Structure formats: C-alpha cells, structure tokens
C-alpha cells in the first residue's frame, strides 16, 4: 500500500528525511460480545454487517482510535462509515454488527535508522 494506496499523494523526495514506517503484527483475534466489548488502545476492530442486502466490512488497527481522540462509539461509527455505510449516525446501533477484536504488536523505523541499516547491509555485502 505504500506504493499503490490512492488515498494518499505520492511521497516527495523532500519528505524522505521525515518519514517513519510502522508495521503492526495482528494477533489474538477473538469474537467480541458486542460493539463495545473492546478496550481503547489495546484492541483493533474488524467489523462486518449487512445493510439493505449488501455486505460491509472494515478494520481499524489498535492505535487508530487513540490517535484520533475518539470514544468507543465514535470509533465504531467511523469504522462503519469507512466500510461504506451511509445510514443515520444516531441509528448505528440498529445495525447488527459482527465484531472481531484483536491486538497488535507495532514496530516503527525512522528514515535515518533505515539508512543506517541499509549502509550496514551494503557494507556486509561488500566485505564478502
């Protein structure tokens, strides 16, 4: 998605020094009892539901809600919107959601750290 995600403009050369990349390994998937059976900052959510005969689904990583400053309800409604639901915000609870919660282990790397690692790899290859 770093190269083909149409939601974002391509990275400009001048932006490289300020970039940070993060990868989250998703673990501990489990069905939630309901849309509120999860903890902010601990769980990511994957929802799926049918609305007017169409299937919807979307997910948020564990750090999305805290980064946005959302409550649990705001997170669920936003996730439904992300899935494409256009119903009334105040009626979100009328939709029968299947909710899966999960946890994640996130690792980050800044561009400078990447350059140091790349230089080290190149040195290793040159010394062989």
GROMACS .gro file of N, CA and C in nm:
model
  384
    1UNK      N    1   0.081  -0.120   0.000
    1UNK     CA    2   0.000   0.000   0.000
    1UNK      C    3   0.085   0.126   0.000
    2UNK      N    4   0.212   0.115   0.035
    2UNK     CA    5   0.299   0.233   0.033
    2UNK      C    6   0.315   0.288  -0.108
    3UNK      N    7   0.302   0.203  -0.207
    3UNK     CA    8   0.321   0.245  -0.346
    3UNK      C    9   0.191   0.262  -0.423
    4UNK      N   10   0.084   0.196  -0.380
    4UNK     CA   11  -0.037   0.192  -0.461
    4UNK      C   12  -0.162   0.240  -0.389
    5UNK      N   13  -0.152   0.301  -0.275
    5UNK     CA   14  -0.269   0.346  -0.200
    5UNK      C   15  -0.314   0.480  -0.256
    6UNK      N   16  -0.427   0.481  -0.324
    6UNK     CA   17  -0.475   0.601  -0.391
    6UNK      C   18  -0.531   0.705  -0.295
    7UNK      N   19  -0.541   0.672  -0.166
    7UNK     CA   20  -0.590   0.771  -0.069
    7UNK      C   21  -0.487   0.879  -0.041
    8UNK      N   22  -0.363   0.856  -0.078
    8UNK     CA   23  -0.255   0.949  -0.045
    8UNK      C   24  -0.178   0.989  -0.170
    9UNK      N   25  -0.123   1.110  -0.168
    9UNK     CA   26  -0.035   1.155  -0.275
    9UNK      C   27   0.097   1.078  -0.267
   10UNK      N   28   0.168   1.066  -0.380
   10UNK     CA   29   0.300   1.003  -0.378
   10UNK      C   30   0.394   1.079  -0.285
   11UNK      N   31   0.490   1.010  -0.230
   11UNK     CA   32   0.589   1.070  -0.141
   11UNK      C   33   0.685   1.154  -0.223
   12UNK      N   34   0.706   1.278  -0.180
   12UNK     CA   35   0.801   1.367  -0.245
   12UNK      C   36   0.940   1.343  -0.188
   13UNK      N   37   1.042   1.362  -0.270
   13UNK     CA   38   1.179   1.340  -0.228
   13UNK      C   39   1.213   1.421  -0.102
   14UNK      N   40   1.163   1.542  -0.093
   14UNK     CA   41   1.193   1.628   0.023
   14UNK      C   42   1.132   1.573   0.153
   15UNK      N   43   1.034   1.483   0.142
   15UNK     CA   44   0.969   1.426   0.259
   15UNK      C   45   1.046   1.308   0.320
   16UNK      N   46   1.135   1.247   0.243
   16UNK     CA   47   1.204   1.126   0.289
   16UNK      C   48   1.268   1.138   0.427
   17UNK      N   49   1.343   1.244   0.458
   17UNK     CA   50   1.406   1.251   0.589
   17UNK      C   51   1.309   1.252   0.707
   18UNK      N   52   1.184   1.290   0.684
   18UNK     CA   53   1.089   1.297   0.794
   18UNK      C   54   0.996   1.175   0.800
   19UNK      N   55   1.017   1.078   0.713
   19UNK     CA   56   0.928   0.961   0.711
   19UNK      C   57   0.957   0.865   0.825
   20UNK      N   58   0.851   0.798   0.866
   20UNK     CA   59   0.861   0.688   0.960
   20UNK      C   60   0.769   0.579   0.908
   21UNK      N   61   0.815   0.458   0.911
   21UNK     CA   62   0.733   0.345   0.868
   21UNK      C   63   0.702   0.260   0.992
   22UNK      N   64   0.583   0.205   0.995
   22UNK     CA   65   0.544   0.118   1.106
   22UNK      C   66   0.470  -0.003   1.049
   23UNK      N   67   0.496  -0.116   1.110
   23UNK     CA   68   0.428  -0.240   1.075
   23UNK      C   69   0.366  -0.294   1.202
   24UNK      N   70   0.240  -0.334   1.193
   24UNK     CA   71   0.171  -0.392   1.309
   24UNK      C   72   0.138  -0.537   1.279
   25UNK      N   73   0.191  -0.627   1.361
   25UNK     CA   74   0.160  -0.769   1.351
   25UNK      C   75   0.032  -0.793   1.431
   26UNK      N   76  -0.072  -0.841   1.365
   26UNK     CA   77  -0.202  -0.859   1.429
   26UNK      C   78  -0.208  -0.997   1.494
   27UNK      N   79  -0.255  -0.997   1.621
   27UNK     CA   80  -0.259  -1.121   1.699
   27UNK      C   81  -0.388  -1.129   1.780
   28UNK      N   82  -0.411  -1.244   1.838
   28UNK     CA   83  -0.517  -1.266   1.939
   28UNK      C   84  -0.656  -1.225   1.888
   29UNK      N   85  -0.692  -1.272   1.771
   29UNK     CA   86  -0.825  -1.244   1.717
   29UNK      C   87  -0.930  -1.318   1.800
   30UNK      N   88  -1.038  -1.249   1.835
   30UNK     CA   89  -1.147  -1.314   1.908
   30UNK      C   90  -1.277  -1.239   1.881
   31UNK      N   91  -1.386  -1.316   1.877
   31UNK     CA   92  -1.517  -1.254   1.858
   31UNK      C   93  -1.551  -1.171   1.981
   32UNK      N   94  -1.600  -1.050   1.959
   32UNK     CA   95  -1.645  -0.964   2.068
   32UNK      C   96  -1.792  -0.995   2.097
   33UNK      N   97  -1.832  -0.975   2.220
   33UNK     CA   98  -1.972  -0.998   2.258
   33UNK      C   99  -2.065  -0.899   2.189
   34UNK      N  100  -2.016  -0.774   2.174
   34UNK     CA  101  -2.094  -0.670   2.108
   34UNK      C  102  -1.998  -0.561   2.063
   35UNK      N  103  -2.052  -0.453   2.008
   35UNK     CA  104  -1.970  -0.346   1.951
   35UNK      C  105  -1.888  -0.270   2.054
   36UNK      N  106  -1.919  -0.286   2.182
   36UNK     CA  107  -1.845  -0.215   2.287
   36UNK      C  108  -1.754  -0.307   2.368
   37UNK      N  109  -1.741  -0.432   2.327
   37UNK     CA  110  -1.661  -0.530   2.400
   37UNK      C  111  -1.516  -0.528   2.353
   38UNK      N  112  -1.448  -0.417   2.382
   38UNK     CA  113  -1.308  -0.400   2.346
   38UNK      C  114  -1.254  -0.282   2.425
   39UNK      N  115  -1.120  -0.267   2.428
   39UNK     CA  116  -1.057  -0.160   2.503
   39UNK      C  117  -0.982  -0.066   2.409
   40UNK      N  118  -1.005   0.066   2.430
   40UNK     CA  119  -0.934   0.167   2.353
   40UNK      C  120  -0.783   0.153   2.373
   41UNK      N  121  -0.709   0.155   2.265
   41UNK     CA  122  -0.565   0.148   2.273
   41UNK      C  123  -0.510   0.007   2.287
   42UNK      N  124  -0.593  -0.088   2.322
   42UNK     CA  125  -0.549  -0.227   2.334
   42UNK      C  126  -0.593  -0.311   2.214
   43UNK      N  127  -0.715  -0.290   2.170
   43UNK     CA  128  -0.772  -0.373   2.064
   43UNK      C  129  -0.791  -0.295   1.934
   44UNK      N  130  -0.769  -0.365   1.825
   44UNK     CA  131  -0.816  -0.321   1.695
   44UNK      C  132  -0.950  -0.386   1.672
   45UNK      N  133  -1.024  -0.337   1.573
   45UNK     CA  134  -1.157  -0.391   1.545
   45UNK      C  135  -1.169  -0.425   1.398
   46UNK      N  136  -1.236  -0.536   1.374
   46UNK     CA  137  -1.279  -0.571   1.239
   46UNK      C  138  -1.430  -0.592   1.247
   47UNK      N  139  -1.504  -0.517   1.169
   47UNK     CA  140  -1.649  -0.532   1.170
   47UNK      C  141  -1.696  -0.583   1.035
   48UNK      N  142  -1.810  -0.651   1.039
   48UNK     CA  143  -1.880  -0.688   0.916
   48UNK      C  144  -2.029  -0.685   0.947
   49UNK      N  145  -2.107  -0.649   0.846
   49UNK     CA  146  -2.251  -0.641   0.865
   49UNK      C  147  -2.320  -0.634   0.730
   50UNK      N  148  -2.450  -0.663   0.732
   50UNK     CA  149  -2.533  -0.650   0.613
   50UNK      C  150  -2.628  -0.532   0.635
   51UNK      N  151  -2.646  -0.454   0.532
   51UNK     CA  152  -2.737  -0.340   0.539
   51UNK      C  153  -2.802  -0.325   0.403
   52UNK      N  154  -2.935  -0.334   0.401
   52UNK     CA  155  -3.012  -0.327   0.276
   52UNK      C  156  -2.960  -0.428   0.173
   53UNK      N  157  -2.932  -0.549   0.221
   53UNK     CA  158  -2.893  -0.657   0.133
   53UNK      C  159  -2.749  -0.656   0.086
   54UNK      N  160  -2.671  -0.563   0.133
   54UNK     CA  161  -2.532  -0.552   0.091
   54UNK      C  162  -2.440  -0.580   0.210
   55UNK      N  163  -2.329  -0.648   0.185
   55UNK     CA  164  -2.233  -0.679   0.292
   55UNK      C  165  -2.129  -0.569   0.300
   56UNK      N  166  -2.096  -0.529   0.423
   56UNK     CA  167  -1.996  -0.426   0.451
   56UNK      C  168  -1.892  -0.481   0.547
   57UNK      N  169  -1.773  -0.425   0.542
   57UNK     CA  170  -1.670  -0.464   0.638
   57UNK      C  171  -1.554  -0.366   0.635
   58UNK      N  172  -1.488  -0.352   0.749
   58UNK     CA  173  -1.373  -0.263   0.760
   58UNK      C  174  -1.299  -0.295   0.889
   59UNK      N  175  -1.177  -0.243   0.899
   59UNK     CA  176  -1.097  -0.265   1.019
   59UNK      C  177  -1.020  -0.139   1.056
   60UNK      N  178  -0.991  -0.126   1.185
   60UNK     CA  179  -0.900  -0.024   1.237
   60UNK      C  180  -0.797  -0.093   1.324
   61UNK      N  181  -0.672  -0.053   1.310
   61UNK     CA  182  -0.565  -0.103   1.396
   61UNK      C  183  -0.583  -0.049   1.538
   62UNK      N  184  -0.520  -0.112   1.637
   62UNK     CA  185  -0.539  -0.071   1.776
   62UNK      C  186  -0.505   0.075   1.806
   63UNK      N  187  -0.415   0.135   1.732
   63UNK     CA  188  -0.373   0.271   1.766
   63UNK      C  189  -0.456   0.381   1.698
   64UNK      N  190  -0.548   0.344   1.609
   64UNK     CA  191  -0.624   0.445   1.534
   64UNK      C  192  -0.712   0.529   1.626
   65UNK      N  193  -0.795   0.467   1.708
   65UNK     CA  194  -0.888   0.543   1.794
   65UNK      C  195  -0.815   0.638   1.889
   66UNK      N  196  -0.712   0.592   1.961
   66UNK     CA  197  -0.641   0.687   2.048
   66UNK      C  198  -0.574   0.801   1.971
   67UNK      N  199  -0.518   0.772   1.855
   67UNK     CA  200  -0.455   0.877   1.774
   67UNK      C  201  -0.556   0.983   1.732
   68UNK      N  202  -0.678   0.941   1.705
   68UNK     CA  203  -0.783   1.033   1.661
   68UNK      C  204  -0.856   1.099   1.778
   69UNK      N  205  -0.837   1.047   1.898
   69UNK     CA  206  -0.906   1.101   2.015
   69UNK      C  207  -1.052   1.060   2.022
   70UNK      N  208  -1.087   0.946   1.962
   70UNK     CA  209  -1.225   0.901   1.955
   70UNK      C  210  -1.266   0.821   2.078
   71UNK      N  211  -1.395   0.828   2.110
   71UNK     CA  212  -1.455   0.738   2.207
   71UNK      C  213  -1.478   0.603   2.137
   72UNK      N  214  -1.522   0.505   2.214
   72UNK     CA  215  -1.553   0.376   2.152
   72UNK      C  216  -1.667   0.389   2.051
   73UNK      N  217  -1.770   0.464   2.088
   73UNK     CA  218  -1.884   0.481   1.996
   73UNK      C  219  -1.842   0.555   1.870
   74UNK      N  220  -1.763   0.660   1.884
   74UNK     CA  221  -1.716   0.734   1.766
   74UNK      C  222  -1.631   0.644   1.677
   75UNK      N  223  -1.555   0.555   1.737
   75UNK     CA  224  -1.472   0.462   1.661
   75UNK      C  225  -1.558   0.367   1.580
   76UNK      N  226  -1.660   0.310   1.643
   76UNK     CA  227  -1.747   0.216   1.573
   76UNK      C  228  -1.821   0.285   1.458
   77UNK      N  229  -1.875   0.403   1.483
   77UNK     CA  230  -1.946   0.476   1.377
   77UNK      C  231  -1.850   0.511   1.263
   78UNK      N  232  -1.730   0.557   1.297
   78UNK     CA  233  -1.631   0.588   1.194
   78UNK      C  234  -1.595   0.463   1.113
   79UNK      N  235  -1.583   0.352   1.180
   79UNK     CA  236  -1.550   0.226   1.112
   79UNK      C  237  -1.663   0.184   1.018
   80UNK      N  238  -1.786   0.204   1.062
   80UNK     CA  239  -1.900   0.175   0.974
   80UNK      C  240  -1.897   0.266   0.852
   81UNK      N  241  -1.864   0.392   0.873
   81UNK     CA  242  -1.852   0.486   0.760
   81UNK      C  243  -1.740   0.443   0.666
   82UNK      N  244  -1.629   0.401   0.725
   82UNK     CA  245  -1.517   0.353   0.644
   82UNK      C  246  -1.561   0.236   0.556
   83UNK      N  247  -1.647   0.151   0.610
   83UNK     CA  248  -1.697   0.036   0.535
   83UNK      C  249  -1.792   0.077   0.422
   84UNK      N  250  -1.843   0.201   0.429
   84UNK     CA  251  -1.933   0.248   0.324
   84UNK      C  252  -2.077   0.268   0.368
   85UNK      N  253  -2.105   0.248   0.498
   85UNK     CA  254  -2.240   0.265   0.550
   85UNK      C  255  -2.279   0.412   0.547
   86UNK      N  256  -2.398   0.442   0.497
   86UNK     CA  257  -2.444   0.580   0.485
   86UNK      C  258  -2.568   0.608   0.570
   87UNK      N  259  -2.597   0.519   0.662
   87UNK     CA  260  -2.714   0.537   0.748
   87UNK      C  261  -2.697   0.655   0.843
   88UNK      N  262  -2.804   0.684   0.916
   88UNK     CA  263  -2.801   0.794   1.013
   88UNK      C  264  -2.709   0.757   1.129
   89UNK      N  265  -2.621   0.849   1.161
   89UNK     CA  266  -2.523   0.827   1.268
   89UNK      C  267  -2.590   0.784   1.399
   90UNK      N  268  -2.704   0.844   1.428
   90UNK     CA  269  -2.774   0.813   1.553
   90UNK      C  270  -2.840   0.675   1.551
   91UNK      N  271  -2.840   0.608   1.435
   91UNK     CA  272  -2.906   0.477   1.422
   91UNK      C  273  -2.806   0.363   1.406
   92UNK      N  274  -2.681   0.386   1.437
   92UNK     CA  275  -2.579   0.283   1.416
   92UNK      C  276  -2.610   0.158   1.496
   93UNK      N  277  -2.672   0.172   1.613
   93UNK     CA  278  -2.699   0.056   1.697
   93UNK      C  279  -2.811  -0.032   1.640
   94UNK      N  280  -2.883   0.018   1.542
   94UNK     CA  281  -2.987  -0.062   1.477
   94UNK      C  282  -2.929  -0.165   1.380
   95UNK      N  283  -2.802  -0.149   1.350
   95UNK     CA  284  -2.735  -0.240   1.256
   95UNK      C  285  -2.671  -0.354   1.337
   96UNK      N  286  -2.696  -0.476   1.295
   96UNK     CA  287  -2.638  -0.593   1.363
   96UNK      C  288  -2.495  -0.615   1.314
   97UNK      N  289  -2.401  -0.584   1.401
   97UNK     CA  290  -2.259  -0.593   1.367
   97UNK      C  291  -2.199  -0.723   1.416
   98UNK      N  292  -2.113  -0.780   1.335
   98UNK     CA  293  -2.023  -0.887   1.380
   98UNK      C  294  -1.891  -0.817   1.408
   99UNK      N  295  -1.844  -0.825   1.531
   99UNK     CA  296  -1.723  -0.754   1.571
   99UNK      C  297  -1.618  -0.854   1.615
  100UNK      N  298  -1.502  -0.842   1.555
  100UNK     CA  299  -1.385  -0.920   1.596
  100UNK      C  300  -1.283  -0.821   1.650
  101UNK      N  301  -1.235  -0.847   1.770
  101UNK     CA  302  -1.131  -0.762   1.827
  101UNK      C  303  -0.998  -0.837   1.816
  102UNK      N  304  -0.891  -0.760   1.810
  102UNK     CA  305  -0.759  -0.820   1.801
  102UNK      C  306  -0.659  -0.724   1.863
  103UNK      N  307  -0.539  -0.775   1.884
  103UNK     CA  308  -0.432  -0.693   1.938
  103UNK      C  309  -0.323  -0.682   1.832
  104UNK      N  310  -0.230  -0.595   1.856
  104UNK     CA  311  -0.124  -0.576   1.759
  104UNK      C  312   0.008  -0.543   1.825
  105UNK      N  313   0.114  -0.588   1.763
  105UNK     CA  314   0.249  -0.554   1.806
  105UNK      C  315   0.309  -0.466   1.697
  106UNK      N  316   0.337  -0.341   1.733
  106UNK     CA  317   0.380  -0.242   1.635
  106UNK      C  318   0.529  -0.217   1.647
  107UNK      N  319   0.596  -0.212   1.533
  107UNK     CA  320   0.737  -0.175   1.525
  107UNK      C  321   0.750  -0.060   1.427
  108UNK      N  322   0.828   0.040   1.466
  108UNK     CA  323   0.847   0.158   1.382
  108UNK      C  324   0.994   0.178   1.349
  109UNK      N  325   1.018   0.247   1.240
  109UNK     CA  326   1.154   0.276   1.197
  109UNK      C  327   1.154   0.411   1.128
  110UNK      N  328   1.241   0.502   1.172
  110UNK     CA  329   1.254   0.632   1.107
  110UNK      C  330   1.348   0.619   0.988
  111UNK      N  331   1.340   0.713   0.897
  111UNK     CA  332   1.419   0.708   0.775
  111UNK      C  333   1.569   0.704   0.804
  112UNK      N  334   1.614   0.781   0.901
  112UNK     CA  335   1.756   0.781   0.937
  112UNK      C  336   1.802   0.644   0.986
  113UNK      N  337   1.717   0.577   1.064
  113UNK     CA  338   1.750   0.442   1.111
  113UNK      C  339   1.756   0.344   0.994
  114UNK      N  340   1.663   0.360   0.900
  114UNK     CA  341   1.665   0.276   0.781
  114UNK      C  342   1.794   0.295   0.703
  115UNK      N  343   1.837   0.419   0.686
  115UNK     CA  344   1.962   0.446   0.614
  115UNK      C  345   2.081   0.381   0.682
  116UNK      N  346   2.086   0.388   0.814
  116UNK     CA  347   2.195   0.324   0.888
  116UNK      C  348   2.193   0.173   0.864
  117UNK      N  349   2.075   0.112   0.869
  117UNK     CA  350   2.062  -0.030   0.846
  117UNK      C  351   2.104  -0.065   0.703
  118UNK      N  352   2.057   0.013   0.604
  118UNK     CA  353   2.091  -0.012   0.464
  118UNK      C  354   2.242  -0.002   0.441
  119UNK      N  355   2.306   0.099   0.502
  119UNK     CA  356   2.452   0.114   0.490
  119UNK      C  357   2.523  -0.008   0.549
  120UNK      N  358   2.472  -0.056   0.663
  120UNK     CA  359   2.533  -0.174   0.727
  120UNK      C  360   2.519  -0.296   0.636
  121UNK      N  361   2.400  -0.315   0.578
  121UNK     CA  362   2.378  -0.428   0.486
  121UNK      C  363   2.471  -0.419   0.368
  122UNK      N  364   2.486  -0.299   0.311
  122UNK     CA  365   2.575  -0.281   0.196
  122UNK      C  366   2.720  -0.311   0.233
  123UNK      N  367   2.762  -0.272   0.353
  123UNK     CA  368   2.898  -0.300   0.399
  123UNK      C  369   2.920  -0.450   0.415
  124UNK      N  370   2.818  -0.519   0.464
  124UNK     CA  371   2.829  -0.665   0.482
  124UNK      C  372   2.847  -0.733   0.348
  125UNK      N  373   2.771  -0.687   0.249
  125UNK     CA  374   2.780  -0.745   0.115
  125UNK      C  375   2.914  -0.715   0.050
  126UNK      N  376   2.969  -0.597   0.076
  126UNK     CA  377   3.098  -0.558   0.017
  126UNK      C  378   3.214  -0.635   0.078
  127UNK      N  379   3.198  -0.678   0.203
  127UNK     CA  380   3.309  -0.746   0.271
  127UNK      C  381   3.313  -0.894   0.241
  128UNK      N  382   3.219  -0.945   0.161
  128UNK     CA  383   3.219  -1.088   0.129
  128UNK      C  384   3.296  -1.117   0.004
   0.00000   0.00000   0.00000
